[in-house]
Amino acid sequence: MTRLYHLFYLTALWICVSTSIYAATINKENNDIFFLRQANDIPLETFVQNWPDLAACLDGVSQKIDIGCIEQIKTINYQAVILNLKAQNLRHQQLHDNALQLINEAIKLQPNQHLHHFQKAITLYQQLRKATSGGQKWMLSIATAKAYQQAFDLNSEPFHYRYYLSYHYLQTPESVGGNKQKALKMAEDAIDQGIRAFYPVRADIHFALGNKEQAREDYLQALKNEQYKRSSFKNALAIFKDEPKVKSRLQNFIRTAEANLHP
């Protein structure tokens, strides 16, 4: 049975942390495999969760929020919500620059709302994935990390924020802001809070730091929990290359996961 697990609180996954903001991060698919994925959207139910009055404007059949309905709510907060939703719609149309203009306006109206910074981070990240020049990639990488950091500073619970920042600090050169120890601390804090999805993340950090035994244990835990991230399990294969039984388990798990990702 295929089920979509929401991880805003991580309640539906493996601990208590809030709901649908994690929907794009981990899907529980066939064979109970958890797929770790970077965020690519903010589910509409997350908007409703944060602004409950929006429930009256949500069409359950079309799964759309009526912006005209929201415009009847005469408060500055809902003006910002409208801008966020419009930005998301523009992003769906690949109009990223226009989306950024609107979400920046939303941030001016409501600077302490983490979902506005999250929308900005997603938009910048999608631009980053399409960038072709090195300079453009670098600028967008820094801007994306900054937006995620602002969201994280406002709310440290959502999986996406910590997930992105952990890999940013891990993969960025230390001369320009990278910090592998900070990445490790973020992953360890998540696991201490019960967020088991961070086992493959922490394993990757230990792997990069050369902590083979710690990486080994975390990759085994990720395998036990059936948490799949493609690049992580490539690292795991390297760790267990001289252990045929574990390597075989990993290979079978990878084949099953990839078959579910690409049926």
Coordinates of N, CA and C in Angstrom, one line a residue, residues 19-235:
T19 N 2.7 18.9 10.1 CA 2.2 18.0 9.1 C 2.8 18.3 7.8
S20 N 2.1 18.6 6.8 CA 2.3 18.4 5.4 C 3.5 19.1 4.8
I21 N 4.2 19.9 5.5 CA 5.4 20.5 4.9 C 6.5 19.5 4.5
Y22 N 6.4 18.3 5.0 CA 7.4 17.3 4.7 C 6.9 16.4 3.5
A23 N 5.8 16.6 3.0 CA 5.2 15.7 2.0 C 6.1 15.4 0.9
A24 N 6.9 16.4 0.4 CA 7.7 16.2 -0.7 C 9.1 15.6 -0.3
T25 N 9.3 15.4 1.0 CA 10.6 15.0 1.4 C 10.7 13.5 1.5
I26 N 9.7 12.9 2.1 CA 9.7 11.4 2.3 C 8.4 10.8 1.9
N27 N 8.4 9.9 1.0 CA 7.2 9.2 0.6 C 7.4 7.8 1.1
K28 N 6.4 7.2 1.7 CA 6.4 5.8 2.0 C 5.7 5.1 0.9
E29 N 6.6 4.4 0.1 CA 6.1 3.7 -1.1 C 5.9 2.2 -0.8
N30 N 5.8 1.5 -1.9 CA 5.7 0.0 -1.9 C 6.9 -0.5 -1.1
N31 N 6.6 -1.6 -0.4 CA 7.7 -2.3 0.4 C 8.2 -1.5 1.6
D32 N 7.4 -0.5 2.0 CA 7.7 0.3 3.2 C 9.1 1.0 3.1
I33 N 9.5 1.5 1.9 CA 10.7 2.2 1.8 C 10.5 3.7 1.9
F34 N 11.3 4.4 2.7 CA 11.2 5.8 2.8 C 12.2 6.5 1.9
F35 N 11.7 7.4 1.1 CA 12.5 8.1 0.1 C 12.8 9.5 0.6
L36 N 14.0 9.8 0.8 CA 14.4 11.2 1.2 C 14.5 12.1 -0.1
R37 N 13.8 13.2 -0.1 CA 13.8 14.0 -1.3 C 13.8 15.5 -0.8
Q38 N 14.4 16.3 -1.7 CA 14.5 17.7 -1.4 C 13.1 18.3 -1.7
A39 N 12.7 19.3 -1.0 CA 11.4 20.0 -1.1 C 11.2 20.6 -2.5
N40 N 10.0 20.4 -3.1 CA 9.8 21.1 -4.4 C 8.4 21.8 -4.4
D41 N 7.8 21.9 -3.2 CA 6.5 22.6 -3.2 C 6.1 22.7 -1.7
I42 N 5.1 23.6 -1.5 CA 4.4 23.7 -0.2 C 3.0 23.2 -0.4
P43 N 2.6 22.1 0.2 CA 1.3 21.5 0.0 C 0.2 22.5 0.5
L44 N -0.9 22.5 -0.1 CA -2.0 23.5 0.3 C -2.4 23.2 1.7
E45 N -2.4 22.0 2.2 CA -2.9 21.7 3.5 C -1.9 22.4 4.6
T46 N -0.7 22.6 4.2 CA 0.2 23.3 5.0 C -0.2 24.8 5.2
F47 N -0.6 25.4 4.1 CA -1.2 26.8 4.2 C -2.3 26.8 5.2
V48 N -3.2 25.8 5.0 CA -4.4 25.8 5.9 C -4.1 25.6 7.3
Q49 N -3.1 24.7 7.5 CA -2.6 24.5 8.9 C -2.1 25.7 9.6
N50 N -1.4 26.5 8.8 CA -0.8 27.7 9.4 C -1.8 28.9 9.5
W51 N -2.7 28.9 8.5 CA -3.7 30.0 8.5 C -5.1 29.3 8.4
P52 N -5.7 28.8 9.5 CA -6.9 28.0 9.6 C -8.1 28.6 8.8
D53 N -8.2 29.9 8.7 CA -9.3 30.5 8.0 C -9.3 30.2 6.6
L54 N -8.2 29.7 6.0 CA -8.1 29.4 4.6 C -8.9 28.1 4.3
A55 N -9.3 27.4 5.3 CA -10.1 26.2 5.1 C -11.4 26.5 4.3
A56 N -11.9 27.7 4.6 CA -13.2 28.1 4.0 C -12.9 28.4 2.5
C57 N -11.7 28.6 2.1 CA -11.4 28.9 0.7 C -10.8 27.8 -0.1
L58 N -10.7 26.6 0.6 CA -10.1 25.5 -0.1 C -11.2 24.6 -0.7
D59 N -11.0 24.4 -2.0 CA -11.9 23.5 -2.8 C -11.4 22.1 -2.7
G60 N -12.0 21.3 -2.0 CA -11.5 19.9 -1.8 C -11.5 19.1 -3.0
V61 N -12.4 19.4 -4.0 CA -12.5 18.6 -5.2 C -11.3 19.0 -6.1
S62 N -11.1 20.2 -6.4 CA -10.0 20.7 -7.3 C -8.7 20.8 -6.6
Q63 N -8.7 20.7 -5.2 CA -7.5 20.9 -4.5 C -6.8 22.2 -4.8
K64 N -7.6 23.3 -4.8 CA -7.1 24.6 -5.1 C -7.7 25.6 -4.0
I65 N -6.9 26.6 -3.7 CA -7.4 27.6 -2.8 C -7.8 28.8 -3.6
D66 N -9.1 29.2 -3.4 CA -9.7 30.4 -4.1 C -9.1 31.7 -3.6
I67 N -8.2 32.3 -4.4 CA -7.5 33.5 -3.9 C -8.6 34.6 -3.8
G68 N -9.6 34.6 -4.7 CA -10.6 35.6 -4.5 C -11.3 35.6 -3.2
C69 N -11.5 34.3 -2.7 CA -12.1 34.1 -1.4 C -11.2 34.7 -0.3
I70 N -9.9 34.5 -0.4 CA -8.9 35.0 0.6 C -8.9 36.5 0.6
E71 N -9.1 37.1 -0.5 CA -9.1 38.6 -0.6 C -10.2 39.2 0.2
Q72 N -11.2 38.4 0.6 CA -12.2 39.0 1.4 C -11.8 39.1 2.9
I73 N -10.7 38.5 3.2 CA -10.1 38.5 4.6 C -9.2 39.7 4.7
K74 N -9.6 40.8 5.3 CA -8.9 42.1 5.3 C -7.9 42.2 6.4
T75 N -6.9 41.4 6.3 CA -5.8 41.6 7.3 C -4.5 41.5 6.6
I76 N -3.4 42.1 7.1 CA -2.1 42.2 6.5 C -1.6 40.7 6.3
N77 N -1.8 39.9 7.3 CA -1.3 38.5 7.2 C -1.8 37.8 6.0
Y78 N -3.1 38.0 5.7 CA -3.7 37.3 4.6 C -3.3 37.9 3.2
Q79 N -2.9 39.2 3.3 CA -2.3 39.8 2.1 C -1.0 39.0 1.8
A80 N -0.2 38.7 2.8 CA 1.0 38.0 2.6 C 0.8 36.6 2.1
V81 N -0.3 35.9 2.7 CA -0.6 34.6 2.2 C -0.9 34.6 0.7
I82 N -1.7 35.5 0.3 CA -2.1 35.6 -1.1 C -0.8 35.8 -2.0
L83 N 0.1 36.6 -1.5 CA 1.3 36.7 -2.3 C 2.1 35.4 -2.3
N84 N 2.1 34.7 -1.2 CA 2.8 33.4 -1.2 C 2.2 32.4 -2.2
L85 N 0.9 32.3 -2.1 CA 0.2 31.4 -3.0 C 0.3 31.8 -4.5
K86 N 0.3 33.1 -4.8 CA 0.5 33.6 -6.2 C 1.9 33.3 -6.6
A87 N 2.9 33.4 -5.7 CA 4.3 33.1 -6.0 C 4.4 31.6 -6.4
Q88 N 3.7 30.8 -5.6 CA 3.8 29.3 -5.9 C 3.2 29.0 -7.2
N89 N 2.1 29.7 -7.6 CA 1.5 29.5 -8.9 C 2.4 29.9 -10.0
L90 N 3.1 31.0 -9.8 CA 4.0 31.5 -10.8 C 5.2 30.6 -11.0
R91 N 5.6 30.0 -9.8 CA 6.7 29.1 -9.9 C 6.3 27.8 -10.7
H92 N 5.1 27.4 -10.5 CA 4.6 26.2 -11.2 C 4.6 26.5 -12.7
Q93 N 4.5 27.8 -13.1 CA 4.6 28.2 -14.5 C 6.0 28.5 -15.0
Q94 N 7.0 28.2 -14.1 CA 8.4 28.4 -14.4 C 8.7 29.9 -14.5
L95 N 7.9 30.7 -13.9 CA 8.1 32.2 -13.9 C 8.8 32.5 -12.5
H96 N 10.0 32.1 -12.4 CA 10.7 32.2 -11.1 C 11.0 33.6 -10.7
D97 N 11.4 34.5 -11.6 CA 11.7 35.8 -11.2 C 10.5 36.6 -10.7
N98 N 9.3 36.3 -11.4 CA 8.1 36.9 -11.0 C 7.7 36.4 -9.6
A99 N 7.9 35.1 -9.4 CA 7.6 34.5 -8.1 C 8.4 35.1 -7.0
L100 N 9.7 35.3 -7.3 CA 10.6 35.9 -6.2 C 10.1 37.3 -5.9
Q101 N 9.7 38.1 -6.9 CA 9.2 39.4 -6.6 C 8.0 39.4 -5.6
L102 N 7.1 38.5 -5.8 CA 5.9 38.4 -4.9 C 6.3 37.9 -3.5
I103 N 7.1 36.9 -3.5 CA 7.5 36.3 -2.2 C 8.3 37.3 -1.3
N104 N 9.1 38.1 -2.0 CA 9.8 39.1 -1.3 C 8.9 40.2 -0.7
E105 N 7.8 40.4 -1.4 CA 6.8 41.4 -0.9 C 6.1 40.7 0.3
A106 N 5.8 39.4 0.2 CA 5.2 38.7 1.4 C 6.1 38.8 2.6
I107 N 7.4 38.6 2.4 CA 8.4 38.7 3.5 C 8.4 40.0 4.1
K108 N 8.3 41.1 3.3 CA 8.2 42.4 3.9 C 7.0 42.6 4.8
L109 N 5.9 42.0 4.3 CA 4.6 42.2 5.1 C 4.7 41.3 6.4
Q110 N 5.3 40.2 6.3 CA 5.3 39.2 7.4 C 6.6 38.5 7.5
P111 N 7.6 39.2 8.0 CA 9.0 38.7 8.0 C 9.3 37.6 8.9
N112 N 8.4 37.3 9.9 CA 8.6 36.2 10.8 C 7.9 35.0 10.5
Q113 N 7.3 34.9 9.3 CA 6.6 33.7 8.9 C 7.5 32.8 8.1
H114 N 7.9 31.7 8.6 CA 8.9 30.8 8.0 C 8.5 30.3 6.7
L115 N 7.2 30.1 6.4 CA 6.7 29.6 5.1 C 7.0 30.5 4.0
H116 N 7.1 31.8 4.2 CA 7.5 32.7 3.2 C 8.9 32.5 2.8
H117 N 9.8 32.4 3.8 CA 11.2 32.1 3.5 C 11.4 30.8 2.8
F118 N 10.5 29.8 3.2 CA 10.6 28.5 2.6 C 10.2 28.6 1.1
Q119 N 9.1 29.3 0.8 CA 8.7 29.5 -0.6 C 9.9 30.1 -1.4
K120 N 10.5 31.1 -0.8 CA 11.7 31.7 -1.5 C 12.8 30.7 -1.7
A121 N 13.1 29.9 -0.7 CA 14.1 28.9 -0.8 C 13.8 27.9 -1.9
I122 N 12.6 27.4 -2.0 CA 12.2 26.5 -3.1 C 12.4 27.1 -4.4
T123 N 12.0 28.4 -4.6 CA 12.1 29.1 -5.9 C 13.5 29.2 -6.3
L124 N 14.4 29.6 -5.3 CA 15.8 29.8 -5.6 C 16.5 28.5 -6.0
Y125 N 16.1 27.4 -5.2 CA 16.6 26.1 -5.5 C 16.3 25.6 -6.9
Q126 N 15.1 25.9 -7.3 CA 14.7 25.4 -8.7 C 15.4 26.2 -9.7
Q127 N 15.7 27.5 -9.4 CA 16.6 28.3 -10.3 C 18.0 27.7 -10.4
L128 N 18.5 27.4 -9.2 CA 19.8 26.8 -9.0 C 20.0 25.6 -9.9
R129 N 19.0 24.7 -9.9 CA 19.1 23.4 -10.6 C 19.1 23.7 -12.1
K130 N 18.6 24.8 -12.6 CA 18.6 25.1 -14.0 C 19.8 26.0 -14.4
A131 N 20.5 26.5 -13.5 CA 21.6 27.5 -13.8 C 22.7 26.8 -14.6
T132 N 23.3 27.5 -15.5 CA 24.4 26.9 -16.3 C 25.8 27.4 -16.0
S133 N 25.9 28.7 -15.7 CA 27.2 29.3 -15.4 C 27.6 29.1 -14.0
G134 N 28.9 28.9 -13.8 CA 29.4 28.7 -12.4 C 29.1 29.9 -11.5
G135 N 29.2 31.1 -12.0 CA 28.9 32.3 -11.2 C 27.5 32.3 -10.7
Q136 N 26.6 32.0 -11.7 CA 25.1 32.0 -11.4 C 24.8 30.9 -10.3
K137 N 25.4 29.7 -10.5 CA 25.2 28.6 -9.6 C 25.6 29.0 -8.2
W138 N 26.8 29.6 -8.1 CA 27.3 30.0 -6.8 C 26.4 31.0 -6.1
M139 N 26.0 32.1 -6.8 CA 25.1 33.1 -6.2 C 23.8 32.5 -5.8
L140 N 23.2 31.6 -6.6 CA 21.9 31.0 -6.2 C 22.1 30.0 -5.1
S141 N 23.2 29.3 -5.0 CA 23.5 28.4 -3.9 C 23.5 29.2 -2.6
I142 N 24.2 30.3 -2.6 CA 24.3 31.1 -1.4 C 22.9 31.7 -1.0
A143 N 22.2 32.2 -2.0 CA 20.9 32.7 -1.7 C 19.9 31.7 -1.2
T144 N 20.0 30.5 -1.8 CA 19.1 29.4 -1.3 C 19.4 29.0 0.1
A145 N 20.7 28.9 0.4 CA 21.0 28.6 1.8 C 20.6 29.6 2.8
K146 N 20.7 30.9 2.4 CA 20.3 32.0 3.2 C 18.8 31.9 3.5
A147 N 18.0 31.7 2.5 CA 16.6 31.6 2.6 C 16.2 30.4 3.6
Y148 N 16.9 29.3 3.4 CA 16.6 28.1 4.3 C 17.1 28.5 5.7
Q149 N 18.2 29.2 5.9 CA 18.6 29.5 7.2 C 17.6 30.4 7.9
Q150 N 17.1 31.4 7.1 CA 16.1 32.3 7.7 C 14.8 31.5 8.1
A151 N 14.4 30.6 7.3 CA 13.3 29.7 7.7 C 13.6 28.9 8.9
F152 N 14.8 28.3 8.9 CA 15.2 27.5 10.1 C 15.3 28.3 11.4
D153 N 15.8 29.5 11.3 CA 15.9 30.3 12.5 C 14.5 30.7 13.0
L154 N 13.5 30.7 12.2 CA 12.2 31.0 12.6 C 11.4 29.8 13.1
N155 N 11.8 28.6 12.6 CA 11.2 27.3 13.0 C 12.1 26.2 12.6
S156 N 12.7 25.6 13.7 CA 13.7 24.6 13.5 C 13.2 23.2 13.3
E157 N 11.8 23.1 13.4 CA 11.3 21.7 13.3 C 11.2 21.1 11.9
P158 N 10.8 21.9 10.9 CA 10.5 21.3 9.6 C 11.8 20.5 9.0
F159 N 11.6 19.3 8.6 CA 12.7 18.5 8.0 C 13.5 19.2 6.9
H160 N 12.8 19.8 6.0 CA 13.4 20.4 4.8 C 14.5 21.4 5.2
Y161 N 14.2 22.2 6.1 CA 15.2 23.3 6.5 C 16.5 22.7 6.9
R162 N 16.4 21.8 7.9 CA 17.6 21.2 8.5 C 18.3 20.3 7.4
Y163 N 17.5 19.6 6.7 CA 18.0 18.7 5.6 C 18.9 19.5 4.6
Y164 N 18.3 20.6 4.1 CA 19.1 21.3 3.1 C 20.3 21.9 3.7
L165 N 20.2 22.5 4.9 CA 21.3 23.2 5.5 C 22.4 22.2 5.9
S166 N 22.1 21.1 6.3 CA 23.1 20.1 6.7 C 24.0 19.7 5.5
Y167 N 23.4 19.5 4.3 CA 24.2 19.2 3.2 C 24.9 20.5 2.6
H168 N 24.3 21.6 2.8 CA 25.0 22.8 2.4 C 26.3 23.0 3.2
Y169 N 26.2 22.9 4.5 CA 27.4 23.0 5.3 C 28.4 21.9 5.0
L170 N 27.9 20.8 4.7 CA 28.8 19.6 4.4 C 29.5 19.8 3.1
Q171 N 28.8 20.3 2.1 CA 29.4 20.3 0.7 C 30.1 21.6 0.3
T172 N 29.8 22.7 1.1 CA 30.4 24.0 0.7 C 31.8 24.0 1.3
P173 N 32.8 24.5 0.5 CA 34.2 24.7 1.1 C 34.2 25.5 2.3
E174 N 35.0 25.2 3.3 CA 35.1 25.9 4.5 C 35.5 27.4 4.3
S175 N 36.3 27.6 3.3 CA 36.8 29.0 3.0 C 35.7 29.9 2.7
V176 N 34.5 29.4 2.3 CA 33.4 30.2 1.9 C 32.1 29.9 2.7
G177 N 32.3 29.4 3.9 CA 31.2 29.2 4.8 C 30.8 27.8 5.1
G178 N 31.4 26.8 4.5 CA 31.1 25.4 4.8 C 31.6 25.1 6.2
N179 N 31.0 24.1 6.8 CA 31.3 23.7 8.2 C 30.8 22.3 8.4
K180 N 31.7 21.3 8.2 CA 31.3 19.9 8.4 C 30.9 19.6 9.8
Q181 N 31.5 20.2 10.8 CA 31.2 20.0 12.2 C 29.8 20.5 12.5
K182 N 29.4 21.7 11.9 CA 28.1 22.2 12.1 C 27.1 21.3 11.4
A183 N 27.4 20.8 10.2 CA 26.5 19.9 9.6 C 26.3 18.6 10.5
L184 N 27.3 18.1 11.1 CA 27.2 17.0 11.9 C 26.3 17.3 13.1
K185 N 26.5 18.4 13.7 CA 25.7 18.8 14.9 C 24.2 18.9 14.5
M186 N 23.9 19.5 13.4 CA 22.5 19.6 13.0 C 21.9 18.2 12.8
A187 N 22.7 17.3 12.2 CA 22.1 15.9 12.0 C 22.0 15.2 13.4
E188 N 23.0 15.4 14.2 CA 22.9 14.7 15.5 C 21.7 15.3 16.4
D189 N 21.5 16.6 16.3 CA 20.4 17.2 17.0 C 19.1 16.6 16.5
A190 N 19.0 16.4 15.2 CA 17.7 15.9 14.7 C 17.5 14.4 15.2
I191 N 18.5 13.6 15.2 CA 18.4 12.2 15.6 C 18.1 12.2 17.1
D192 N 18.7 13.1 17.9 CA 18.4 13.2 19.3 C 17.0 13.6 19.6
Q193 N 16.4 14.3 18.6 CA 15.0 14.7 18.7 C 14.0 13.6 18.3
G194 N 14.6 12.5 17.8 CA 13.8 11.3 17.3 C 13.6 11.3 15.8
I195 N 14.2 12.2 15.1 CA 14.0 12.3 13.6 C 14.9 11.3 12.9
R196 N 14.4 10.1 12.8 CA 15.2 9.0 12.3 C 15.6 9.1 10.8
A197 N 14.9 10.0 10.1 CA 15.2 10.2 8.7 C 16.6 10.8 8.5
F198 N 17.2 11.2 9.6 CA 18.6 11.8 9.6 C 19.7 10.8 9.7
Y199 N 19.4 9.5 9.8 CA 20.5 8.6 9.9 C 21.3 8.5 8.6
P200 N 20.7 8.5 7.4 CA 21.5 8.5 6.2 C 22.3 9.8 6.0
V201 N 21.7 10.9 6.5 CA 22.3 12.2 6.4 C 23.6 12.2 7.3
R202 N 23.4 11.8 8.6 CA 24.6 11.8 9.5 C 25.6 10.8 9.0
A203 N 25.2 9.7 8.4 CA 26.1 8.8 7.8 C 27.0 9.4 6.7
D204 N 26.3 10.2 5.8 CA 27.0 10.9 4.8 C 28.1 11.9 5.4
I205 N 27.7 12.5 6.4 CA 28.6 13.5 7.1 C 29.8 12.8 7.7
H206 N 29.6 11.7 8.4 CA 30.7 10.9 8.9 C 31.6 10.3 7.8
F207 N 30.9 9.9 6.7 CA 31.7 9.4 5.5 C 32.6 10.5 5.0
A208 N 32.1 11.7 4.9 CA 32.9 12.8 4.4 C 34.0 13.2 5.4
L209 N 33.8 13.0 6.7 CA 34.8 13.3 7.7 C 35.8 12.2 7.8
G210 N 35.6 11.1 7.2 CA 36.5 9.9 7.3 C 36.2 9.1 8.6
N211 N 35.1 9.3 9.2 CA 34.7 8.5 10.4 C 34.0 7.2 9.9
K212 N 34.8 6.3 9.5 CA 34.3 5.1 8.8 C 33.3 4.3 9.7
E213 N 33.7 4.1 11.0 CA 32.9 3.2 11.9 C 31.6 3.9 12.2
Q214 N 31.6 5.2 12.4 CA 30.3 5.9 12.7 C 29.4 5.9 11.5
A215 N 30.0 6.1 10.3 CA 29.3 6.1 9.0 C 28.7 4.7 8.8
R216 N 29.5 3.7 9.1 CA 29.1 2.3 9.0 C 27.8 2.0 9.8
E217 N 27.8 2.4 11.1 CA 26.7 2.2 11.9 C 25.4 2.9 11.5
D218 N 25.6 4.2 11.0 CA 24.4 4.9 10.5 C 23.9 4.4 9.2
Y219 N 24.7 4.0 8.3 CA 24.2 3.4 7.1 C 23.5 2.1 7.4
L220 N 23.9 1.3 8.3 CA 23.2 0.1 8.7 C 21.9 0.4 9.4
Q221 N 21.8 1.5 10.1 CA 20.6 2.0 10.7 C 19.6 2.4 9.7
A222 N 20.1 3.2 8.7 CA 19.3 3.6 7.6 C 18.7 2.4 6.8
L223 N 19.6 1.4 6.6 CA 19.1 0.2 5.9 C 18.0 -0.5 6.7
K224 N 18.2 -0.6 8.0 CA 17.2 -1.2 8.9 C 15.9 -0.4 8.9
N225 N 16.0 0.9 8.9 CA 14.8 1.7 8.8 C 14.2 1.9 7.4
E226 N 14.9 1.3 6.4 CA 14.5 1.4 5.0 C 14.3 2.8 4.5
Q227 N 15.4 3.6 4.8 CA 15.4 5.0 4.4 C 16.4 5.2 3.2
Y228 N 15.8 5.5 2.1 CA 16.6 5.5 0.9 C 16.9 6.9 0.3
K229 N 18.2 7.1 0.1 CA 18.7 8.3 -0.6 C 19.8 7.8 -1.5
R230 N 19.7 8.0 -2.8 CA 20.6 7.3 -3.7 C 22.0 7.6 -3.5
S231 N 22.4 8.8 -3.3 CA 23.9 9.1 -3.1 C 24.4 8.5 -1.8
S232 N 23.5 8.5 -0.8 CA 23.9 7.9 0.5 C 24.3 6.4 0.3
F233 N 23.5 5.7 -0.4 CA 23.7 4.3 -0.5 C 24.9 3.9 -1.5
K234 N 25.2 4.9 -2.3 CA 26.5 4.7 -3.1 C 27.6 4.7 -2.1
N235 N 27.6 5.7 -1.2 CA 28.6 5.8 -0.1 C 28.6 4.5 0.7

